[in-house]
PDB file of C-alpha atoms in Angstrom:
ATOM      1  CA  MET A 260     -20.758  72.225 145.740  1.00 71.00           C
ATOM      2  CA  ASN A 261     -22.056  69.986 148.536  1.00 89.00           C
ATOM      3  CA  LEU A 262     -21.480  66.226 148.567  1.00 92.00           C
ATOM      4  CA  THR A 263     -24.970  65.278 147.342  1.00 95.00           C
ATOM      5  CA  LYS A 264     -24.900  67.702 144.404  1.00 95.00           C
ATOM      6  CA  GLN A 265     -21.430  66.425 143.570  1.00 95.00           C
ATOM      7  CA  THR A 266     -22.739  62.847 143.550  1.00 97.00           C
ATOM      8  CA  ASN A 267     -25.745  63.876 141.452  1.00 97.00           C
ATOM      9  CA  LEU A 268     -23.464  65.464 138.868  1.00 97.00           C
ATOM     10  CA  PHE A 269     -21.407  62.295 138.767  1.00 97.00           C
ATOM     11  CA  ALA A 270     -24.641  60.302 138.359  1.00 97.00           C
ATOM     12  CA  LEU A 271     -25.534  62.348 135.287  1.00 97.00           C
ATOM     13  CA  VAL A 272     -22.082  61.793 133.769  1.00 96.00           C
ATOM     14  CA  PHE A 273     -22.265  58.101 134.658  1.00 97.00           C
ATOM     15  CA  PHE A 274     -25.673  57.652 132.991  1.00 97.00           C
ATOM     16  CA  ILE A 275     -24.627  59.534 129.858  1.00 96.00           C
ATOM     17  CA  PHE A 276     -21.477  57.459 129.565  1.00 94.00           C
ATOM     18  CA  PHE A 277     -23.512  54.308 130.147  1.00 94.00           C
ATOM     19  CA  LEU A 278     -25.789  55.230 127.229  1.00 94.00           C
ATOM     20  CA  LEU A 279     -22.993  56.278 124.870  1.00 94.00           C
ATOM     21  CA  SER A 280     -20.191  53.803 125.582  1.00 92.00           C
ATOM     22  CA  GLY A 281     -21.755  50.907 123.682  1.00 90.00           C
ATOM     23  CA  GLN A 282     -22.422  53.076 120.629  1.00 91.00           C
ATOM     24  CA  LEU A 283     -18.914  54.537 120.665  1.00 91.00           C
ATOM     25  CA  LEU A 284     -17.245  51.156 121.017  1.00 93.00           C
ATOM     26  CA  TYR A 285     -19.456  49.688 118.282  1.00 91.00           C
ATOM     27  CA  ALA A 286     -17.984  52.266 115.904  1.00 92.00           C
ATOM     28  CA  ILE A 287     -14.556  50.640 116.306  1.00 92.00           C
ATOM     29  CA  PRO A 288     -14.406  47.850 113.660  1.00 90.00           C
ATOM     30  CA  PHE A 289     -12.338  45.234 115.504  1.00 89.00           C
ATOM     31  CA  ILE A 290     -14.476  45.619 118.646  1.00 90.00           C
ATOM     32  CA  ARG A 291     -17.722  45.552 116.660  1.00 89.00           C
ATOM     33  CA  ASP A 292     -16.717  42.233 115.101  1.00 92.00           C
ATOM     34  CA  LEU A 293     -16.171  40.521 118.462  1.00 91.00           C
ATOM     35  CA  PRO A 294     -18.674  37.909 119.705  1.00 91.00           C
ATOM     36  CA  TYR A 295     -21.483  39.422 121.784  1.00 91.00           C
ATOM     37  CA  ALA A 296     -20.139  38.135 125.111  1.00 92.00           C
ATOM     38  CA  TRP A 297     -16.720  39.716 124.588  1.00 94.00           C
ATOM     39  CA  PHE A 298     -18.205  42.956 123.264  1.00 94.00           C
ATOM     40  CA  SER A 299     -20.577  43.207 126.238  1.00 94.00           C
ATOM     41  CA  SER A 300     -17.733  42.595 128.679  1.00 95.00           C
ATOM     42  CA  ILE A 301     -15.614  45.357 127.147  1.00 95.00           C
ATOM     43  CA  VAL A 302     -18.549  47.792 127.227  1.00 94.00           C
ATOM     44  CA  GLN A 303     -19.160  47.078 130.913  1.00 95.00           C
ATOM     45  CA  ILE A 304     -15.514  47.598 131.820  1.00 95.00           C
ATOM     46  CA  VAL A 305     -15.280  50.856 129.862  1.00 94.00           C
ATOM     47  CA  TYR A 306     -18.534  52.441 131.068  1.00 91.00           C
ATOM     48  CA  PHE A 307     -17.544  51.746 134.674  1.00 94.00           C
ATOM     49  CA  THR A 308     -13.812  52.413 134.621  1.00 93.00           C
ATOM     50  CA  VAL A 309     -13.672  55.730 132.776  1.00 94.00           C
ATOM     51  CA  PRO A 310     -16.210  57.720 134.843  1.00 95.00           C
ATOM     52  CA  VAL A 311     -15.215  56.129 138.166  1.00 96.00           C
ATOM     53  CA  VAL A 312     -11.501  56.820 137.625  1.00 95.00           C
ATOM     54  CA  GLY A 313     -12.476  60.373 136.686  1.00 95.00           C
ATOM     55  CA  TYR A 314     -14.525  60.594 139.890  1.00 96.00           C
ATOM     56  CA  PHE A 315     -11.533  59.754 142.091  1.00 96.00           C
ATOM     57  CA  ILE A 316      -9.286  62.177 140.200  1.00 95.00           C
ATOM     58  CA  TRP A 317     -11.939  64.875 140.647  1.00 94.00           C
ATOM     59  CA  THR A 318     -12.768  64.270 144.318  1.00 93.00           C
ATOM     60  CA  LYS A 319      -9.358  62.957 145.500  1.00 93.00           C
ATOM     61  CA  LYS A 320     -11.157  60.453 147.732  1.00 94.00           C
ATOM     62  CA  ARG A 321      -9.650  57.164 148.873  1.00 94.00           C
ATOM     63  CA  PRO A 322     -11.053  54.204 146.885  1.00 94.00           C
ATOM     64  CA  LYS A 323     -10.868  51.811 149.852  1.00 92.00           C
ATOM     65  CA  GLU A 324     -13.147  54.026 151.933  1.00 92.00           C
ATOM     66  CA  VAL A 325     -15.563  54.854 149.117  1.00 95.00           C
ATOM     67  CA  PHE A 326     -15.804  51.231 147.957  1.00 96.00           C
ATOM     68  CA  ARG A 327     -15.873  49.906 151.560  1.00 95.00           C
ATOM     69  CA  LEU A 328     -13.361  47.212 150.732  1.00 94.00           C
ATOM     70  CA  TYR A 329     -13.506  45.588 154.140  1.00 95.00           C
ATOM     71  CA  PRO A 330     -13.859  41.885 154.971  1.00 94.00           C
ATOM     72  CA  LEU A 331     -17.023  40.147 156.174  1.00 94.00           C
ATOM     73  CA  GLY A 332     -17.200  37.985 159.262  1.00 93.00           C
ATOM     74  CA  TRP A 333     -17.995  34.317 158.660  1.00 95.00           C
ATOM     75  CA  LYS A 334     -21.519  34.615 160.105  1.00 96.00           C
ATOM     76  CA  ASN A 335     -22.377  37.497 157.793  1.00 97.00           C
ATOM     77  CA  LEU A 336     -20.790  35.685 154.868  1.00 97.00           C
ATOM     78  CA  LEU A 337     -22.942  32.603 155.454  1.00 97.00           C
ATOM     79  CA  LEU A 338     -26.164  34.589 155.854  1.00 97.00           C
ATOM     80  CA  ILE A 339     -25.483  36.707 152.773  1.00 97.00           C
ATOM     81  CA  ILE A 340     -24.823  33.628 150.635  1.00 97.00           C
ATOM     82  CA  VAL A 341     -28.140  32.122 151.765  1.00 97.00           C
ATOM     83  CA  PHE A 342     -29.839  35.494 151.187  1.00 97.00           C
ATOM     84  CA  GLY A 343     -28.595  35.480 147.583  1.00 97.00           C
ATOM     85  CA  PHE A 344     -30.677  32.359 146.963  1.00 97.00           C
ATOM     86  CA  ALA A 345     -33.635  33.240 149.214  1.00 96.00           C
ATOM     87  CA  ILE A 346     -34.462  36.505 147.453  1.00 97.00           C
ATOM     88  CA  GLN A 347     -34.645  34.941 143.994  1.00 96.00           C
ATOM     89  CA  PRO A 348     -38.286  33.703 144.114  1.00 96.00           C
ATOM     90  CA  LEU A 349     -39.451  37.235 144.914  1.00 96.00           C
ATOM     91  CA  MET A 350     -37.341  38.687 142.119  1.00 96.00           C
ATOM     92  CA  ARG A 351     -38.582  36.036 139.656  1.00 94.00           C
ATOM     93  CA  PHE A 352     -42.173  36.953 140.486  1.00 95.00           C
ATOM     94  CA  LEU A 353     -41.551  40.661 139.868  1.00 95.00           C
ATOM     95  CA  SER A 354     -39.610  39.894 136.705  1.00 94.00           C
ATOM     96  CA  PHE A 355     -42.342  37.653 135.295  1.00 92.00           C
ATOM     97  CA  PHE A 356     -45.143  40.049 136.258  1.00 93.00           C
ATOM     98  CA  THR A 357     -43.507  43.000 134.484  1.00 94.00           C
ATOM     99  CA  SER A 358     -42.595  40.815 131.499  1.00 92.00           C
ATOM    100  CA  MET A 359     -46.335  40.366 130.903  1.00 90.00           C
ATOM    101  CA  PHE A 360     -46.385  44.022 129.853  1.00 91.00           C
ATOM    102  CA  PHE A 361     -42.870  44.741 128.594  1.00 93.00           C
ATOM    103  CA  PRO A 362     -40.128  42.751 126.838  1.00 92.00           C
ATOM    104  CA  ASN A 363     -37.732  40.920 129.120  1.00 91.00           C
ATOM    105  CA  VAL A 364     -34.476  42.682 128.275  1.00 89.00           C
ATOM    106  CA  ALA A 365     -32.394  40.538 130.617  1.00 87.00           C
ATOM    107  CA  GLN A 366     -33.662  37.353 128.973  1.00 85.00           C
ATOM    108  CA  GLU A 367     -32.854  38.801 125.559  1.00 86.00           C
ATOM    109  CA  SER A 368     -29.299  39.423 126.753  1.00 85.00           C
ATOM    110  CA  PHE A 369     -29.021  35.830 127.956  1.00 83.00           C
ATOM    111  CA  ASN A 370     -30.384  34.588 124.616  1.00 81.00           C
ATOM    112  CA  ALA A 371     -27.722  36.634 122.813  1.00 83.00           C
ATOM    113  CA  LEU A 372     -25.099  34.517 124.589  1.00 82.00           C
ATOM    114  CA  ASP A 373     -26.260  31.424 122.710  1.00 76.00           C
ATOM    115  CA  GLY A 374     -23.152  29.561 121.602  1.00 78.00           C
ATOM    116  CA  ALA A 375     -20.839  31.290 124.089  1.00 82.00           C
ATOM    117  CA  GLY A 376     -18.950  29.112 126.547  1.00 89.00           C
ATOM    118  CA  PHE A 377     -19.773  28.845 130.230  1.00 92.00           C
ATOM    119  CA  THR A 378     -16.739  30.804 131.453  1.00 94.00           C
ATOM    120  CA  ILE A 379     -17.209  33.877 129.254  1.00 94.00           C
ATOM    121  CA  SER A 380     -20.968  33.803 129.928  1.00 94.00           C
ATOM    122  CA  LEU A 381     -20.332  33.767 133.669  1.00 95.00           C
ATOM    123  CA  ILE A 382     -17.863  36.644 133.350  1.00 96.00           C
ATOM    124  CA  THR A 383     -20.199  38.728 131.185  1.00 95.00           C
ATOM    125  CA  MET A 384     -23.478  38.169 133.016  1.00 95.00           C
ATOM    126  CA  ALA A 385     -22.421  37.531 136.616  1.00 96.00           C
ATOM    127  CA  ILE A 386     -18.867  38.461 137.602  1.00 97.00           C
ATOM    128  CA  LEU A 387     -18.551  41.828 135.846  1.00 97.00           C
ATOM    129  CA  PRO A 388     -22.046  43.129 136.758  1.00 96.00           C
ATOM    130  CA  ALA A 389     -21.638  42.046 140.379  1.00 97.00           C
ATOM    131  CA  PHE A 390     -18.318  43.814 140.810  1.00 97.00           C
ATOM    132  CA  LEU A 391     -18.735  46.856 138.567  1.00 96.00           C
ATOM    133  CA  GLU A 392     -22.336  47.729 139.432  1.00 96.00           C
ATOM    134  CA  GLU A 393     -21.796  47.236 143.154  1.00 97.00           C
ATOM    135  CA  LEU A 394     -18.564  49.239 143.278  1.00 96.00           C
ATOM    136  CA  SER A 395     -20.280  52.110 141.491  1.00 96.00           C
ATOM    137  CA  LEU A 396     -23.767  52.006 143.065  1.00 96.00           C
ATOM    138  CA  ARG A 397     -23.174  50.646 146.577  1.00 96.00           C
ATOM    139  CA  GLY A 398     -19.693  52.157 146.551  1.00 96.00           C
ATOM    140  CA  VAL A 399     -19.567  55.601 144.957  1.00 97.00           C
ATOM    141  CA  PHE A 400     -23.259  56.535 145.058  1.00 97.00           C
ATOM    142  CA  LEU A 401     -24.141  55.160 148.488  1.00 97.00           C
ATOM    143  CA  SER A 402     -21.170  56.874 150.131  1.00 95.00           C
ATOM    144  CA  GLY A 403     -21.825  60.025 148.112  1.00 95.00           C
ATOM    145  CA  TYR A 404     -25.383  60.292 149.458  1.00 96.00           C
ATOM    146  CA  HIS A 405     -24.250  59.818 153.054  1.00 92.00           C
ATOM    147  CA  ARG A 406     -25.254  63.331 154.089  1.00 92.00           C
ATOM    148  CA  LEU A 407     -28.862  62.715 153.102  1.00 93.00           C
ATOM    149  CA  GLY A 408     -29.099  60.385 156.089  1.00 91.00           C
ATOM    150  CA  THR A 409     -28.758  56.601 156.043  1.00 92.00           C
ATOM    151  CA  TRP A 410     -32.294  55.708 154.954  1.00 93.00           C
ATOM    152  CA  LYS A 411     -32.574  58.393 152.286  1.00 95.00           C
ATOM    153  CA  ALA A 412     -29.171  57.374 150.953  1.00 96.00           C
ATOM    154  CA  ILE A 413     -30.358  53.760 150.689  1.00 97.00           C
ATOM    155  CA  PHE A 414     -33.548  54.794 148.874  1.00 97.00           C
ATOM    156  CA  CYS A 415     -31.832  57.168 146.433  1.00 97.00           C
ATOM    157  CA  THR A 416     -29.070  54.699 145.583  1.00 98.00           C
ATOM    158  CA  ALA A 417     -31.606  51.914 144.998  1.00 98.00           C
ATOM    159  CA  LEU A 418     -33.640  54.274 142.816  1.00 98.00           C
ATOM    160  CA  LEU A 419     -30.626  55.009 140.626  1.00 98.00           C
ATOM    161  CA  PHE A 420     -29.866  51.291 140.407  1.00 97.00           C
ATOM    162  CA  GLY A 421     -33.368  50.695 139.065  1.00 97.00           C
ATOM    163  CA  LEU A 422     -33.111  53.611 136.638  1.00 97.00           C
ATOM    164  CA  LEU A 423     -29.714  52.438 135.364  1.00 96.00           C
ATOM    165  CA  HIS A 424     -31.319  49.343 133.847  1.00 95.00           C
ATOM    166  CA  MET A 425     -33.105  51.710 131.458  1.00 95.00           C
ATOM    167  CA  ASN A 426     -36.301  49.738 130.962  1.00 95.00           C
ATOM    168  CA  PRO A 427     -39.596  49.388 132.866  1.00 95.00           C
ATOM    169  CA  GLN A 428     -39.444  45.587 132.978  1.00 95.00           C
ATOM    170  CA  GLN A 429     -36.307  45.430 135.106  1.00 96.00           C
ATOM    171  CA  PHE A 430     -36.890  48.548 137.193  1.00 96.00           C
ATOM    172  CA  PRO A 431     -39.141  47.035 139.937  1.00 96.00           C
ATOM    173  CA  TYR A 432     -36.954  44.082 140.856  1.00 96.00           C
ATOM    174  CA  ALA A 433     -33.724  46.050 140.388  1.00 97.00           C
ATOM    175  CA  PHE A 434     -35.051  48.721 142.749  1.00 97.00           C
ATOM    176  CA  LEU A 435     -36.066  46.082 145.306  1.00 96.00           C
ATOM    177  CA  ALA A 436     -32.715  44.313 145.088  1.00 97.00           C
ATOM    178  CA  GLY A 437     -31.009  47.700 145.348  1.00 97.00           C
ATOM    179  CA  LEU A 438     -32.785  48.424 148.628  1.00 97.00           C
ATOM    180  CA  PHE A 439     -31.653  45.117 150.107  1.00 97.00           C
ATOM    181  CA  PHE A 440     -28.094  45.466 148.796  1.00 98.00           C
ATOM    182  CA  CYS A 441     -27.723  48.993 150.214  1.00 97.00           C
ATOM    183  CA  PHE A 442     -29.104  47.854 153.558  1.00 96.00           C
ATOM    184  CA  LEU A 443     -26.662  44.933 153.737  1.00 97.00           C
ATOM    185  CA  VAL A 444     -23.706  47.173 152.931  1.00 97.00           C
ATOM    186  CA  GLU A 445     -24.749  49.833 155.437  1.00 95.00           C
ATOM    187  CA  ARG A 446     -25.116  47.319 158.266  1.00 94.00           C
ATOM    188  CA  THR A 447     -21.910  45.384 157.578  1.00 95.00           C
ATOM    189  CA  GLY A 448     -19.772  48.262 156.320  1.00 94.00           C
ATOM    190  CA  SER A 449     -18.506  46.001 153.533  1.00 96.00           C
ATOM    191  CA  ILE A 450     -19.166  46.099 149.782  1.00 97.00           C
ATOM    192  CA  TRP A 451     -18.874  42.292 149.749  1.00 97.00           C
ATOM    193  CA  ALA A 452     -22.325  42.186 151.350  1.00 98.00           C
ATOM    194  CA  SER A 453     -23.811  43.254 148.000  1.00 98.00           C
ATOM    195  CA  ILE A 454     -21.258  41.842 145.539  1.00 98.00           C
ATOM    196  CA  ILE A 455     -21.813  38.276 146.759  1.00 98.00           C
ATOM    197  CA  PRO A 456     -25.647  38.095 146.492  1.00 98.00           C
ATOM    198  CA  HIS A 457     -25.566  40.030 143.215  1.00 98.00           C
ATOM    199  CA  PHE A 458     -23.160  37.453 141.802  1.00 98.00           C
ATOM    200  CA  ILE A 459     -25.241  34.536 143.140  1.00 98.00           C
ATOM    201  CA  ILE A 460     -28.445  35.869 141.556  1.00 97.00           C
ATOM    202  CA  ASN A 461     -26.858  36.392 138.142  1.00 96.00           C
ATOM    203  CA  ALA A 462     -24.754  33.239 138.267  1.00 96.00           C
ATOM    204  CA  THR A 463     -27.832  31.134 139.012  1.00 95.00           C
ATOM    205  CA  ASN A 464     -29.360  32.305 135.736  1.00 92.00           C
ATOM    206  CA  VAL A 465     -26.160  31.582 133.823  1.00 92.00           C
ATOM    207  CA  ILE A 466     -25.825  28.088 135.321  1.00 92.00           C
ATOM    208  CA  SER A 467     -29.452  27.328 134.405  1.00 87.00           C
ATOM    209  CA  MET A 468     -28.499  27.865 130.764  1.00 84.00           C
ATOM    210  CA  PHE A 469     -25.866  25.131 130.924  1.00 85.00           C
ATOM    211  CA  ILE A 470     -27.569  22.394 132.909  1.00 81.00           C
ATOM    212  CA  PRO A 471     -27.867  19.165 130.855  1.00 71.00           C
ATOM    213  CA  VAL A 472     -31.661  19.368 130.485  1.00 55.00           C
ATOM    214  CA  ALA A 473     -31.715  23.090 129.559  1.00 50.00           C
ATOM    215  CA  ASP A 474     -32.215  22.417 125.843  1.00 53.00           C
ATOM    216  CA  GLU A 475     -34.986  19.908 126.523  1.00 53.00           C
ATOM    217  CA  ILE A 476     -36.787  22.349 128.789  1.00 49.00           C
ATOM    218  CA  ALA A 477     -36.453  25.122 126.200  1.00 51.00           C
ATOM    219  CA  ALA A 478     -37.973  22.842 123.555  1.00 53.00           C
ATOM    220  CA  MET A 479     -41.072  22.140 125.653  1.00 53.00           C
ATOM    221  CA  ASP A 480     -44.273  24.093 125.115  1.00 54.00           C
ATOM    222  CA  PRO A 481     -44.224  26.871 127.740  1.00 59.00           C
ATOM    223  CA  PRO A 482     -47.179  27.030 130.159  1.00 61.00           C
ATOM    224  CA  GLY A 483     -49.581  29.941 129.890  1.00 69.00           C
ATOM    225  CA  ASN A 484     -49.075  33.242 131.652  1.00 75.00           C
ATOM    226  CA  THR A 485     -51.721  32.440 134.244  1.00 80.00           C
ATOM    227  CA  VAL A 486     -49.976  29.229 135.287  1.00 82.00           C
ATOM    228  CA  LEU A 487     -46.589  30.953 135.467  1.00 86.00           C
ATOM    229  CA  LEU A 488     -48.041  33.885 137.390  1.00 87.00           C
ATOM    230  CA  VAL A 489     -49.568  31.544 139.961  1.00 89.00           C
ATOM    231  CA  TYR A 490     -46.356  29.519 140.202  1.00 90.00           C
ATOM    232  CA  THR A 491     -44.074  32.535 140.656  1.00 93.00           C
ATOM    233  CA  SER A 492     -46.417  34.286 143.090  1.00 95.00           C
ATOM    234  CA  VAL A 493     -46.828  31.171 145.269  1.00 95.00           C
ATOM    235  CA  SER A 494     -43.072  30.587 145.211  1.00 95.00           C
ATOM    236  CA  ALA A 495     -42.486  34.191 146.255  1.00 96.00           C
ATOM    237  CA  LEU A 496     -45.017  33.966 149.108  1.00 96.00           C
ATOM    238  CA  LEU A 497     -43.542  30.697 150.381  1.00 96.00           C
ATOM    239  CA  SER A 498     -40.059  32.207 150.352  1.00 96.00           C
ATOM    240  CA  LEU A 499     -41.016  35.231 152.474  1.00 96.00           C
ATOM    241  CA  PRO A 500     -40.855  33.520 155.903  1.00 96.00           C
ATOM    242  CA  PHE A 501     -37.436  32.084 155.092  1.00 96.00           C
ATOM    243  CA  LEU A 502     -36.257  35.469 153.794  1.00 96.00           C
ATOM    244  CA  GLY A 503     -37.607  37.097 156.955  1.00 96.00           C
ATOM    245  CA  LEU A 504     -35.726  34.598 159.136  1.00 97.00           C
ATOM    246  CA  ILE A 505     -32.459  35.355 157.329  1.00 97.00           C
ATOM    247  CA  LEU A 506     -32.943  39.084 157.809  1.00 95.00           C
ATOM    248  CA  PHE A 507     -33.856  38.553 161.479  1.00 96.00           C
ATOM    249  CA  LEU A 508     -30.621  36.640 162.081  1.00 96.00           C
ATOM    250  CA  PHE A 509     -28.715  39.256 160.101  1.00 96.00           C
ATOM    251  CA  LEU A 510     -30.112  42.055 162.295  1.00 95.00           C
ATOM    252  CA  LYS A 511     -29.134  40.169 165.445  1.00 94.00           C
ATOM    253  CA  ILE A 512     -25.563  39.932 164.208  1.00 94.00           C
ATOM    254  CA  ASN A 513     -25.549  43.521 162.918  1.00 93.00           C
ATOM    255  CA  PRO A 514     -27.576  45.684 165.323  1.00 87.00           C
ATOM    256  CA  LEU A 515     -28.351  49.289 164.408  1.00 76.00           C
ATOM    257  CA  CYS A 516     -25.285  51.352 165.173  1.00 67.00           C
ATOM    258  CA  ASN A 517     -25.879  55.107 165.130  1.00 62.00           C
ATOM    259  CA  PRO A 518     -27.210  55.640 161.586  1.00 63.00           C
ATOM    260  CA  TYR A 519     -26.212  59.014 160.184  1.00 60.00           C
ATOM    261  CA  SER A 520     -28.930  61.632 160.503  1.00 63.00           C
ATOM    262  CA  PRO A 521     -28.276  65.217 159.371  1.00 65.00           C
ATOM    263  CA  LYS A 522     -28.450  67.866 162.047  1.00 63.00           C
ATOM    264  CA  ASP A 523     -30.867  70.760 161.682  1.00 58.00           C
ATOM    265  CA  GLY A 524     -29.660  73.112 159.006  1.00 58.00           C
ATOM    266  CA  THR A 525     -27.099  70.661 157.588  1.00 63.00           C
ATOM    267  CA  ALA A 526     -29.388  68.373 155.571  1.00 71.00           C
ATOM    268  CA  GLU A 527     -28.733  68.194 151.841  1.00 87.00           C
ATOM    269  CA  ARG A 528     -31.380  67.771 149.146  1.00 91.00           C
ATOM    270  CA  PHE A 529     -31.426  64.927 146.644  1.00 94.00           C
ATOM    271  CA  LEU A 530     -33.266  66.775 143.888  1.00 93.00           C
ATOM    272  CA  SER A 531     -31.059  68.989 141.749  1.00 95.00           C
ATOM    273  CA  PRO A 532     -30.797  69.894 138.044  1.00 96.00           C
ATOM    274  CA  SER A 533     -28.362  67.002 137.514  1.00 97.00           C
ATOM    275  CA  ILE A 534     -30.632  64.358 139.001  1.00 97.00           C
ATOM    276  CA  LEU A 535     -33.649  65.763 137.142  1.00 97.00           C
ATOM    277  CA  CYS A 536     -31.651  65.286 133.940  1.00 97.00           C
ATOM    278  CA  VAL A 537     -31.088  61.644 134.957  1.00 98.00           C
ATOM    279  CA  PHE A 538     -34.863  61.227 135.305  1.00 97.00           C
ATOM    280  CA  VAL A 539     -35.338  62.755 131.854  1.00 98.00           C
ATOM    281  CA  LEU A 540     -32.798  60.313 130.391  1.00 97.00           C
ATOM    282  CA  PHE A 541     -34.726  57.411 131.898  1.00 97.00           C
ATOM    283  CA  VAL A 542     -38.016  58.667 130.488  1.00 97.00           C
ATOM    284  CA  VAL A 543     -36.548  59.223 127.019  1.00 96.00           C
ATOM    285  CA  PHE A 544     -34.475  56.030 126.754  1.00 95.00           C
ATOM    286  CA  GLY A 545     -36.118  53.755 129.334  1.00 95.00           C
ATOM    287  CA  ILE A 546     -39.846  54.532 129.083  1.00 95.00           C
ATOM    288  CA  LEU A 547     -40.816  56.077 125.739  1.00 95.00           C
ATOM    289  CA  PRO A 548     -39.404  53.221 123.585  1.00 93.00           C
ATOM    290  CA  TYR A 549     -41.625  50.752 125.483  1.00 93.00           C
ATOM    291  CA  LEU A 550     -44.947  52.633 125.485  1.00 89.00           C
ATOM    292  CA  GLY A 551     -46.005  50.801 122.354  1.00 86.00           C
ATOM    293  CA  TYR A 552     -46.217  47.557 124.328  1.00 82.00           C
ATOM    294  CA  ILE A 553     -49.044  48.835 126.543  1.00 76.00           C
ATOM    295  CA  PHE A 554     -50.907  51.173 124.181  1.00 72.00           C
TER     296      PHE A 554
END
């Protein structure tokens, strides 16, 4: 079995475990009775840890190399922190646009945290997703697709990141963020290049829930969709030059350094029975339940 097929098989196992872990844990009484924030945290830890530990037992690979647990230079660290804020207007626009057609699942998850403290909310919605999703996607999957070539590996990993959210509302901005995160990791060689902006994006949403005027803002009559669409689209457009400047400076610090390109006759194919099954899972659990919102 070549490396790409191996990674695809792991992807199928990972997606199945992702779909089943919450249901299995909910069947355990003392876990089911936990507050939502604690229950969600346990589910995240379990659905990541079990398949990933199994992956390393199966492949006998070194976690440090697969996860790219290498430090960032201070210039990259500064640019990546700024990037984590600069990309948010574009993501907010995509999120709002898709929420005009489908329910905003992420917002529903944040609403379910109502009454939870700041620390557990930050752990559940920012710290755990940033570490666990990045170690699995930009760690295991991105390294596993290495033999596709650098750019194909970035695209395929970002695609799986979008699919993993299992709903059409989050897919566009998750796919976009996945492309950027993969690119940052590939250029720096460090998983911290995606963990940090992922945490910043999620943490910003958590912090907004706890600012002193949050309740007053929530009580106000929301503006219409047209006003919000104009606001988010203008904000996204205005942020593009700044985002471009950050990426320009990032590329100057991290010039292209011999991206992997398969030699003739050695290229591996992304499509396989395992990955087609992943697509089927997304259609069944991530598309079909939401068709009623557009038809």
